Amino acid sequence: MLLVNDLKTWFPIKAGIFQRTVGFVKAVDGVSLTVRNGETYGLVGESGSGKTTLGKSILRLIEPTAGSIFYAGTDITKATKRQQGELRRHMQIIYQDPYASLDPRQTVGSALTEPMRIHRVVPSKAEARKRAVELLRRVGLNEEHMFRFPHEFSGGQRQRIAVARALAVDPDFLILDEPTSFLDVSVQAQVLDLLKDLQKELDLTYIFISHNLSVVRYMSDRVGVMYLGQLVEEAQRDDLYMSPEHPYTYYLIAAIPVPDPEFKKVSHILSGDVPSPVNIPPGCRFHPRCPYATEKCKMEVPFHGESSDHKVACHYDIDFETETATPRYDYLPQP
């Protein structure tokens, strides 16, 4: 359904009286991925790794700097405004903050029927209202909520309304940008189960963005790990969580809290901070924080091949139990 090839989204840094460009914030810097029909592709990484920018760039809510994005065979980056309007009916996004994503001056009924009118999903106002009621019931609300404003709802109810609004135009593909991070844990579980049920009922395809690895494991079929604007590892969910191959992925998973007071987990803590996306380190971007880094890591950019189901951008095959690293020969040099 979706093919992203070498996508870059850079933001210029202006300075001086004439506001000349003196550098770039490389938020997304050469990401390639595929999303298959009907699956959930999880995207994880620390805050500032470029996850949300990647999601918005795929929908062209932010204009990408370079690269191509193919949705159902159509190159979105070359689409005209009219073509973009047609594509937006099939591609929707659910934002992180349910308190900011809904218009406070617009009733729920208006928020649901407006996109139907714009995209001509239904032939009349009566049909739009009927469909809006059906959507509310599908997400666990009822008809009386049509006439209320967003401030009259809890966070979980607002996010359900946001889900209903995204479904109003009958899309095929949804980007879920940390849809439960603002919600209580018990409400998170309800919303996640709702999203999984809707995916089965409506044959939806998701990109699920989150920094919560436990939630991503529950929701995803495949997972991509982002670090400083690039994918460093990509694999099937169970394969990635049970056998991580990139040091960054390993330390992320090792940092997941274990809900058992009797279990004494060995602490694995990364040293240092994420480098600035303005001054990206040469070679492997993770090498300033990697305990296995060598001179090669500081000079050469690792590149994962396209043939493997488990892709990892690392020069070495690392045994994390024995803390030994051997050269990885199954990757191709970057062209």
XYZ file of N, CA and C in Angstrom, residues 51 82 126 230 253:
15
model
N 9.940 10.786 14.272
C 8.776 9.936 14.010
C 7.573 10.735 13.499
N -5.266 19.022 -6.629
C -6.523 18.277 -6.817
C -6.307 16.796 -6.489
N -29.009 14.656 5.546
C -29.652 13.604 6.340
C -28.788 12.355 6.389
N 16.817 8.594 11.061
C 16.993 7.431 10.193
C 16.470 6.163 10.866
N 14.821 -1.658 24.484
C 14.028 -2.764 25.012
C 14.452 -3.091 26.448
